[in-house]
PDB file of C-alpha atoms in Angstrom:
ATOM      1  CA  MET A  84      84.313 193.386 -19.597  1.00 84.00           C
ATOM      2  CA  LEU A  85      85.293 190.884 -22.272  1.00 83.00           C
ATOM      3  CA  MET A  86      88.508 190.110 -20.417  1.00 86.00           C
ATOM      4  CA  CYS A  87      86.927 190.051 -16.934  1.00 86.00           C
ATOM      5  CA  PHE A  88      84.176 187.602 -17.942  1.00 89.00           C
ATOM      6  CA  ALA A  89      86.056 185.782 -20.712  1.00 89.00           C
ATOM      7  CA  GLY A  90      85.947 182.347 -19.061  1.00 89.00           C
ATOM      8  CA  PRO A  91      82.162 182.204 -18.491  1.00 89.00           C
ATOM      9  CA  ILE A  92      81.459 183.700 -21.938  1.00 90.00           C
ATOM     10  CA  ILE A  93      83.546 181.104 -23.812  1.00 90.00           C
ATOM     11  CA  ALA A  94      82.346 178.237 -21.598  1.00 89.00           C
ATOM     12  CA  ASN A  95      78.690 179.150 -22.130  1.00 89.00           C
ATOM     13  CA  CYS A  96      79.305 179.422 -25.864  1.00 89.00           C
ATOM     14  CA  LEU A  97      80.833 175.916 -25.946  1.00 89.00           C
ATOM     15  CA  LEU A  98      78.046 174.411 -23.825  1.00 88.00           C
ATOM     16  CA  GLY A  99      75.207 176.084 -25.707  1.00 87.00           C
ATOM     17  CA  GLU A 100      74.289 178.361 -22.817  1.00 86.00           C
ATOM     18  CA  SER A 101      73.534 182.074 -22.954  1.00 87.00           C
ATOM     19  CA  ILE A 102      76.733 184.099 -23.457  1.00 87.00           C
ATOM     20  CA  VAL A 103      75.196 187.101 -21.662  1.00 88.00           C
ATOM     21  CA  ALA A 104      74.548 185.096 -18.495  1.00 88.00           C
ATOM     22  CA  PRO A 105      77.765 186.380 -16.807  1.00 87.00           C
ATOM     23  CA  PHE A 106      76.416 189.954 -17.067  1.00 89.00           C
ATOM     24  CA  ARG A 107      73.304 189.188 -15.009  1.00 89.00           C
ATOM     25  CA  ASN A 108      75.161 189.684 -11.730  1.00 87.00           C
ATOM     26  CA  ASN A 109      75.048 193.431 -11.136  1.00 90.00           C
ATOM     27  CA  ARG A 110      77.467 193.224  -8.198  1.00 91.00           C
ATOM     28  CA  ASP A 111      80.212 191.749 -10.389  1.00 89.00           C
ATOM     29  CA  ILE A 112      79.588 194.375 -13.082  1.00 92.00           C
ATOM     30  CA  LEU A 113      79.821 197.223 -10.570  1.00 93.00           C
ATOM     31  CA  LEU A 114      82.943 195.742  -8.952  1.00 92.00           C
ATOM     32  CA  ALA A 115      84.729 195.343 -12.305  1.00 91.00           C
ATOM     33  CA  THR A 116      83.751 198.875 -13.329  1.00 92.00           C
ATOM     34  CA  ALA A 117      84.960 200.338 -10.019  1.00 93.00           C
ATOM     35  CA  VAL A 118      88.323 198.571 -10.256  1.00 90.00           C
ATOM     36  CA  TRP A 119      88.746 199.700 -13.867  1.00 91.00           C
ATOM     37  CA  TYR A 120      87.956 203.307 -12.988  1.00 92.00           C
ATOM     38  CA  ILE A 121      90.214 203.425  -9.907  1.00 92.00           C
ATOM     39  CA  ILE A 122      93.175 201.885 -11.720  1.00 90.00           C
ATOM     40  CA  ASN A 123      92.942 204.147 -14.782  1.00 90.00           C
ATOM     41  CA  TYR A 124      91.612 207.457 -13.488  1.00 92.00           C
ATOM     42  CA  MET A 125      92.698 207.863  -9.882  1.00 89.00           C
ATOM     43  CA  PRO A 126      94.768 211.081  -9.428  1.00 89.00           C
ATOM     44  CA  TRP A 127      98.531 210.635  -9.724  1.00 89.00           C
ATOM     45  CA  ASP A 128      97.954 206.938 -10.548  1.00 88.00           C
ATOM     46  CA  LEU A 129      98.025 206.103  -6.859  1.00 90.00           C
ATOM     47  CA  ALA A 130      96.029 202.871  -7.216  1.00 90.00           C
ATOM     48  CA  TYR A 131      98.144 201.671 -10.133  1.00 90.00           C
ATOM     49  CA  ARG A 132     101.394 202.413  -8.319  1.00 91.00           C
ATOM     50  CA  ALA A 133     100.132 200.729  -5.170  1.00 90.00           C
ATOM     51  CA  SER A 134      99.141 197.635  -7.163  1.00 88.00           C
ATOM     52  CA  LYS A 135     102.645 197.477  -8.652  1.00 88.00           C
ATOM     53  CA  PHE A 136     104.294 197.614  -5.213  1.00 89.00           C
ATOM     54  CA  VAL A 137     105.863 194.170  -4.810  1.00 85.00           C
ATOM     55  CA  PRO A 138     104.137 192.996  -1.584  1.00 87.00           C
ATOM     56  CA  VAL A 139     100.741 194.292  -2.727  1.00 89.00           C
ATOM     57  CA  HIS A 140     101.212 192.868  -6.222  1.00 87.00           C
ATOM     58  CA  THR A 141     102.177 189.470  -4.770  1.00 87.00           C
ATOM     59  CA  VAL A 142      99.059 189.352  -2.589  1.00 89.00           C
ATOM     60  CA  ILE A 143      96.867 190.295  -5.571  1.00 89.00           C
ATOM     61  CA  CYS A 144      98.447 187.583  -7.707  1.00 87.00           C
ATOM     62  CA  LEU A 145      97.911 184.951  -4.986  1.00 88.00           C
ATOM     63  CA  MET A 146      94.262 185.978  -4.620  1.00 90.00           C
ATOM     64  CA  LYS A 147      93.911 185.689  -8.381  1.00 90.00           C
ATOM     65  CA  GLU A 148      95.342 182.155  -8.317  1.00 89.00           C
ATOM     66  CA  LEU A 149      92.879 181.210  -5.576  1.00 91.00           C
ATOM     67  CA  GLN A 150      90.039 182.471  -7.729  1.00 90.00           C
ATOM     68  CA  ARG A 151      91.463 180.589 -10.737  1.00 91.00           C
ATOM     69  CA  ALA A 152      91.418 177.289  -8.836  1.00 92.00           C
ATOM     70  CA  ARG A 153      87.822 177.916  -7.791  1.00 92.00           C
ATOM     71  CA  LYS A 154      86.776 178.698 -11.374  1.00 92.00           C
ATOM     72  CA  ILE A 155      88.436 175.538 -12.712  1.00 93.00           C
ATOM     73  CA  SER A 156      86.726 173.459 -10.032  1.00 92.00           C
ATOM     74  CA  ASP A 157      83.320 174.985 -10.785  1.00 91.00           C
ATOM     75  CA  GLY A 158      83.811 174.572 -14.536  1.00 91.00           C
ATOM     76  CA  VAL A 159      84.775 170.908 -14.236  1.00 93.00           C
ATOM     77  CA  ALA A 160      81.839 170.208 -11.902  1.00 92.00           C
ATOM     78  CA  PHE A 161      79.346 171.956 -14.190  1.00 90.00           C
ATOM     79  CA  ALA A 162      80.616 170.301 -17.384  1.00 91.00           C
ATOM     80  CA  TYR A 163      80.783 166.880 -15.709  1.00 92.00           C
ATOM     81  CA  LYS A 164      77.182 167.259 -14.599  1.00 90.00           C
ATOM     82  CA  LEU A 165      76.059 167.973 -18.174  1.00 89.00           C
ATOM     83  CA  ASN A 166      78.406 165.529 -19.950  1.00 86.00           C
ATOM     84  CA  PRO A 167      79.583 162.854 -17.502  1.00 87.00           C
ATOM     85  CA  ARG A 168      81.183 160.714 -20.238  1.00 88.00           C
ATOM     86  CA  ALA A 169      82.672 163.452 -22.418  1.00 89.00           C
ATOM     87  CA  TYR A 170      86.020 163.842 -20.706  1.00 91.00           C
ATOM     88  CA  LEU A 171      87.499 166.082 -23.381  1.00 93.00           C
ATOM     89  CA  VAL A 172      84.586 168.507 -23.016  1.00 92.00           C
ATOM     90  CA  VAL A 173      85.045 168.565 -19.244  1.00 92.00           C
ATOM     91  CA  LEU A 174      88.758 169.330 -19.632  1.00 93.00           C
ATOM     92  CA  ALA A 175      88.085 172.060 -22.200  1.00 92.00           C
ATOM     93  CA  ILE A 176      85.549 173.799 -19.953  1.00 93.00           C
ATOM     94  CA  GLY A 177      87.926 173.614 -16.991  1.00 92.00           C
ATOM     95  CA  VAL A 178      90.769 175.143 -19.011  1.00 92.00           C
ATOM     96  CA  VAL A 179      88.528 177.873 -20.417  1.00 92.00           C
ATOM     97  CA  LYS A 180      87.236 178.728 -16.956  1.00 90.00           C
ATOM     98  CA  GLY A 181      90.786 179.047 -15.619  1.00 89.00           C
ATOM     99  CA  SER A 182      92.457 180.871 -18.510  1.00 88.00           C
ATOM    100  CA  GLY A 183      89.624 182.142 -20.683  1.00 87.00           C
ATOM    101  CA  TYR A 184      91.006 185.672 -20.846  1.00 86.00           C
ATOM    102  CA  LEU A 185      94.056 184.348 -22.709  1.00 86.00           C
ATOM    103  CA  GLU A 186      91.855 182.750 -25.370  1.00 84.00           C
ATOM    104  CA  MET A 187      89.736 185.911 -25.520  1.00 86.00           C
ATOM    105  CA  LYS A 188      92.762 188.087 -26.330  1.00 85.00           C
ATOM    106  CA  LEU A 189      92.480 187.353 -30.050  1.00 83.00           C
ATOM    107  CA  PHE A 190      88.907 188.669 -30.187  1.00 84.00           C
ATOM    108  CA  GLU A 191      89.729 191.521 -27.806  1.00 83.00           C
ATOM    109  CA  ARG A 192      92.522 192.711 -30.113  1.00 84.00           C
ATOM    110  CA  LEU A 193      90.128 192.450 -33.067  1.00 84.00           C
ATOM    111  CA  VAL A 194      87.649 194.712 -31.253  1.00 83.00           C
ATOM    112  CA  ARG A 195      90.449 197.252 -30.747  1.00 83.00           C
ATOM    113  CA  GLY A 196      91.392 197.048 -34.446  1.00 82.00           C
ATOM    114  CA  LEU A 197      94.586 195.035 -33.897  1.00 81.00           C
ATOM    115  CA  TRP A 198      94.787 191.741 -35.829  1.00 79.00           C
ATOM    116  CA  LEU A 199      97.579 189.391 -34.698  1.00 78.00           C
ATOM    117  CA  PRO A 200      96.581 185.864 -35.757  1.00 73.00           C
ATOM    118  CA  ALA A 201     100.055 184.438 -35.027  1.00 74.00           C
ATOM    119  CA  SER A 202      99.761 185.420 -31.349  1.00 76.00           C
ATOM    120  CA  ASN A 203      97.240 182.725 -30.518  1.00 78.00           C
ATOM    121  CA  GLU A 204      97.007 180.884 -27.222  1.00 79.00           C
ATOM    122  CA  CYS A 205      95.971 177.693 -29.013  1.00 80.00           C
ATOM    123  CA  LEU A 206      99.186 177.751 -31.063  1.00 81.00           C
ATOM    124  CA  LYS A 207     101.567 178.861 -28.298  1.00 83.00           C
ATOM    125  CA  PRO A 208     100.004 178.097 -24.903  1.00 85.00           C
ATOM    126  CA  CYS A 209     101.558 179.827 -21.922  1.00 86.00           C
ATOM    127  CA  PHE A 210     102.118 178.363 -18.477  1.00 87.00           C
ATOM    128  CA  THR A 211      98.712 179.497 -17.179  1.00 88.00           C
ATOM    129  CA  THR A 212      96.891 177.468 -19.819  1.00 89.00           C
ATOM    130  CA  LYS A 213      99.071 174.409 -19.164  1.00 89.00           C
ATOM    131  CA  ALA A 214      98.543 174.652 -15.412  1.00 90.00           C
ATOM    132  CA  SER A 215      94.783 175.052 -15.898  1.00 91.00           C
ATOM    133  CA  CYS A 216      94.748 171.924 -18.066  1.00 91.00           C
ATOM    134  CA  LEU A 217      96.691 169.940 -15.456  1.00 92.00           C
ATOM    135  CA  ILE A 218      94.465 171.076 -12.586  1.00 92.00           C
ATOM    136  CA  ALA A 219      91.309 170.393 -14.620  1.00 93.00           C
ATOM    137  CA  ALA A 220      92.596 166.853 -15.252  1.00 93.00           C
ATOM    138  CA  ALA A 221      93.187 166.419 -11.506  1.00 92.00           C
ATOM    139  CA  PHE A 222      89.637 167.558 -10.682  1.00 93.00           C
ATOM    140  CA  LEU A 223      88.265 165.224 -13.358  1.00 92.00           C
ATOM    141  CA  LEU A 224      90.163 162.284 -11.874  1.00 92.00           C
ATOM    142  CA  GLU A 225      88.784 163.246  -8.472  1.00 89.00           C
ATOM    143  CA  LYS A 226      85.257 163.200  -9.944  1.00 89.00           C
ATOM    144  CA  LEU A 227      85.919 159.738 -11.375  1.00 88.00           C
ATOM    145  CA  GLY A 228      87.199 158.491  -8.016  1.00 85.00           C
ATOM    146  CA  ARG A 229      90.733 157.885  -9.304  1.00 86.00           C
ATOM    147  CA  LEU A 230      92.456 160.151  -6.789  1.00 83.00           C
ATOM    148  CA  PRO A 231      92.947 158.960  -3.190  1.00 84.00           C
ATOM    149  CA  CYS A 232      91.720 162.243  -1.721  1.00 84.00           C
ATOM    150  CA  SER A 233      88.570 164.259  -1.256  1.00 85.00           C
ATOM    151  CA  HIS A 234      87.533 167.289  -3.292  1.00 86.00           C
ATOM    152  CA  ASP A 235      88.780 169.613  -0.544  1.00 88.00           C
ATOM    153  CA  GLY A 236      92.185 167.929  -0.608  1.00 88.00           C
ATOM    154  CA  ALA A 237      92.421 168.205  -4.391  1.00 88.00           C
ATOM    155  CA  PHE A 238      91.362 171.871  -4.241  1.00 90.00           C
ATOM    156  CA  LEU A 239      93.960 172.623  -1.547  1.00 91.00           C
ATOM    157  CA  ALA A 240      96.695 170.902  -3.595  1.00 90.00           C
ATOM    158  CA  ALA A 241      95.682 172.893  -6.694  1.00 90.00           C
ATOM    159  CA  VAL A 242      95.769 176.191  -4.791  1.00 90.00           C
ATOM    160  CA  LEU A 243      99.163 175.445  -3.229  1.00 91.00           C
ATOM    161  CA  SER A 244     100.569 174.429  -6.626  1.00 89.00           C
ATOM    162  CA  LEU A 245      99.365 177.651  -8.236  1.00 89.00           C
ATOM    163  CA  PHE A 246     100.773 179.668  -5.329  1.00 89.00           C
ATOM    164  CA  CYS A 247     104.197 178.005  -5.663  1.00 88.00           C
ATOM    165  CA  PHE A 248     104.284 178.473  -9.433  1.00 86.00           C
ATOM    166  CA  LYS A 249     103.307 182.134  -9.158  1.00 84.00           C
ATOM    167  CA  LEU A 250     105.910 182.838  -6.460  1.00 83.00           C
ATOM    168  CA  ALA A 251     108.569 181.065  -8.536  1.00 83.00           C
ATOM    169  CA  SER A 252     107.609 183.225 -11.503  1.00 81.00           C
ATOM    170  CA  LYS A 253     107.716 186.481  -9.525  1.00 78.00           C
ATOM    171  CA  LEU A 254     110.749 185.841  -7.329  1.00 78.00           C
ATOM    172  CA  LEU A 255     112.899 183.341  -9.277  1.00 79.00           C
ATOM    173  CA  HIS A 256     111.823 184.340 -12.818  1.00 80.00           C
ATOM    174  CA  ILE A 257     110.877 180.731 -13.666  1.00 80.00           C
ATOM    175  CA  HIS A 258     108.111 181.411 -16.149  1.00 79.00           C
ATOM    176  CA  ASP A 259     107.441 177.892 -17.436  1.00 82.00           C
ATOM    177  CA  PRO A 260     108.349 174.917 -15.201  1.00 83.00           C
ATOM    178  CA  PHE A 261     106.850 172.525 -17.774  1.00 84.00           C
ATOM    179  CA  ARG A 262     109.443 173.317 -20.446  1.00 85.00           C
ATOM    180  CA  PRO A 263     112.124 170.769 -19.335  1.00 84.00           C
ATOM    181  CA  PHE A 264     109.503 167.986 -19.247  1.00 85.00           C
ATOM    182  CA  GLU A 265     108.212 169.045 -22.660  1.00 83.00           C
ATOM    183  CA  SER A 266     111.741 168.903 -24.085  1.00 84.00           C
ATOM    184  CA  VAL A 267     112.272 165.383 -22.741  1.00 85.00           C
ATOM    185  CA  PHE A 268     108.852 164.275 -24.010  1.00 85.00           C
ATOM    186  CA  CYS A 269     109.468 165.693 -27.497  1.00 82.00           C
ATOM    187  CA  THR A 270     112.943 164.192 -27.636  1.00 82.00           C
ATOM    188  CA  VAL A 271     111.850 160.696 -26.639  1.00 82.00           C
ATOM    189  CA  LEU A 272     108.371 160.321 -28.135  1.00 82.00           C
ATOM    190  CA  LEU A 273     108.079 162.898 -30.940  1.00 82.00           C
ATOM    191  CA  GLY A 274     111.188 162.091 -32.964  1.00 77.00           C
ATOM    192  CA  GLY A 275     113.556 164.644 -31.465  1.00 76.00           C
ATOM    193  CA  LEU A 276     116.235 162.032 -30.742  1.00 78.00           C
ATOM    194  CA  VAL A 277     116.010 160.587 -34.254  1.00 80.00           C
ATOM    195  CA  ASP A 278     116.274 164.052 -35.810  1.00 81.00           C
ATOM    196  CA  ALA A 279     119.323 164.875 -33.678  1.00 79.00           C
ATOM    197  CA  ILE A 280     121.075 161.631 -34.713  1.00 84.00           C
ATOM    198  CA  ARG A 281     120.289 162.269 -38.380  1.00 84.00           C
ATOM    199  CA  ARG A 282     121.635 165.836 -38.233  1.00 84.00           C
ATOM    200  CA  ALA A 283     124.787 164.603 -36.534  1.00 83.00           C
ATOM    201  CA  ALA A 284     125.261 161.926 -39.216  1.00 85.00           C
ATOM    202  CA  GLU A 285     124.722 164.431 -42.020  1.00 84.00           C
ATOM    203  CA  SER A 286     127.136 166.992 -40.582  1.00 82.00           C
ATOM    204  CA  SER A 287     129.956 164.529 -39.737  1.00 71.00           C
ATOM    205  CA  PRO A 288     131.331 164.048 -43.346  1.00 64.00           C
ATOM    206  CA  ALA A 289     131.424 167.785 -43.949  1.00 55.00           C
ATOM    207  CA  THR A 290     133.142 168.320 -40.604  1.00 55.00           C
ATOM    208  CA  ALA A 291     135.719 165.670 -41.417  1.00 55.00           C
ATOM    209  CA  ALA A 292     136.453 167.263 -44.796  1.00 54.00           C
ATOM    210  CA  VAL A 293     137.132 170.708 -43.362  1.00 49.00           C
ATOM    211  CA  PRO A 294     140.366 169.863 -41.452  1.00 51.00           C
ATOM    212  CA  ALA A 295     141.861 168.042 -44.467  1.00 47.00           C
ATOM    213  CA  THR A 296     141.174 170.988 -46.732  1.00 47.00           C
ATOM    214  CA  GLY A 297     142.622 173.357 -44.178  1.00 46.00           C
ATOM    215  CA  LYS A 298     145.746 171.228 -43.877  1.00 44.00           C
ATOM    216  CA  THR A 299     146.296 171.185 -47.647  1.00 43.00           C
ATOM    217  CA  SER A 300     145.831 174.915 -47.921  1.00 46.00           C
ATOM    218  CA  GLY A 301     148.223 175.465 -45.029  1.00 49.00           C
ATOM    219  CA  GLY A 302     150.899 173.249 -46.670  1.00 51.00           C
ATOM    220  CA  GLN A 303     150.573 175.044 -49.983  1.00 53.00           C
ATOM    221  CA  GLN A 304     150.833 178.411 -48.241  1.00 53.00           C
ATOM    222  CA  GLN A 305     153.962 177.323 -46.348  1.00 54.00           C
ATOM    223  CA  HIS A 306     155.542 176.000 -49.552  1.00 53.00           C
ATOM    224  CA  GLN A 307     154.771 179.275 -51.325  1.00 54.00           C
ATOM    225  CA  GLN A 308     156.358 181.265 -48.485  1.00 53.00           C
ATOM    226  CA  GLN A 309     159.487 179.108 -48.622  1.00 55.00           C
ATOM    227  CA  LYS A 310     159.649 179.593 -52.407  1.00 53.00           C
ATOM    228  CA  ASP A 311     159.319 183.366 -52.042  1.00 53.00           C
ATOM    229  CA  VAL A 312     162.131 183.391 -49.464  1.00 47.00           C
ATOM    230  CA  SER A 313     164.376 181.338 -51.762  1.00 53.00           C
ATOM    231  CA  ASP A 314     163.672 183.630 -54.718  1.00 54.00           C
ATOM    232  CA  GLY A 315     164.372 186.698 -52.594  1.00 53.00           C
ATOM    233  CA  THR A 316     167.671 185.221 -51.373  1.00 50.00           C
ATOM    234  CA  ALA A 317     168.753 184.369 -54.923  1.00 52.00           C
ATOM    235  CA  ASN A 318     167.914 187.864 -56.180  1.00 56.00           C
ATOM    236  CA  GLY A 319     169.814 189.414 -53.298  1.00 52.00           C
ATOM    237  CA  LEU A 320     172.953 187.343 -54.042  1.00 50.00           C
ATOM    238  CA  ALA A 321     172.773 188.286 -57.727  1.00 55.00           C
ATOM    239  CA  ARG A 322     172.578 192.003 -56.874  1.00 56.00           C
ATOM    240  CA  ASP A 323     175.570 191.700 -54.501  1.00 55.00           C
ATOM    241  CA  LYS A 324     177.651 189.975 -57.191  1.00 53.00           C
ATOM    242  CA  GLU A 325     176.769 192.642 -59.763  1.00 55.00           C
ATOM    243  CA  GLN A 326     177.646 195.397 -57.300  1.00 53.00           C
ATOM    244  CA  LYS A 327     181.057 193.854 -56.608  1.00 50.00           C
ATOM    245  CA  LYS A 328     181.690 193.592 -60.342  1.00 52.00           C
ATOM    246  CA  ASN A 329     180.890 197.282 -60.813  1.00 52.00           C
ATOM    247  CA  ASP A 330     183.141 198.204 -57.888  1.00 49.00           C
TER     248      ASP A 330
END
């Protein structure tokens, strides 16, 4: 239940609302309980196997993305109604509504007796959190009248974007389309280019010294081999001369 209603619980906690409000809807509680029971306790795991069948799993994932877009839209609208000038609060509520279960994982593991503080969504956000943040920003701009489209158009664009990202993740194994843009942003604006130039400048003298050292060692080795050959030839001639003298 913590994972199913994570978004509303965290959002209500941030807004000063009742954190038990999501559990007032008995229909949602019964639906979540029924799904949990069927998935875990159906004979021969038929429901679980059916949900993992690729076409069925794809449809479930697309329905989940549709629900995510609706939750982000509702969260942005509710937070904007309470705090019309607090844009950061509006964005935070939209992100929590769309990916609250990822933020709830830390507390959920603690309830199960598993403490993994390094595995934190705030420290290492996944694609779902980034997409929720982007879509929440789009809905906020639509509320401010900065987007040349209606709310229905923005909602349709958000749903189609989530559908495309999910299909790319399932079919093409592209799990984070934002990573190339993040690399360019970090390189240009967060000192990545300067650090790369400094590392290249620091490693160039050492790299230049390695071939010279290798050349000197190679010359000494060749000279030593030539000396050993000369000594062996001289010793061989001396033995031949002594053998002739004995004969």
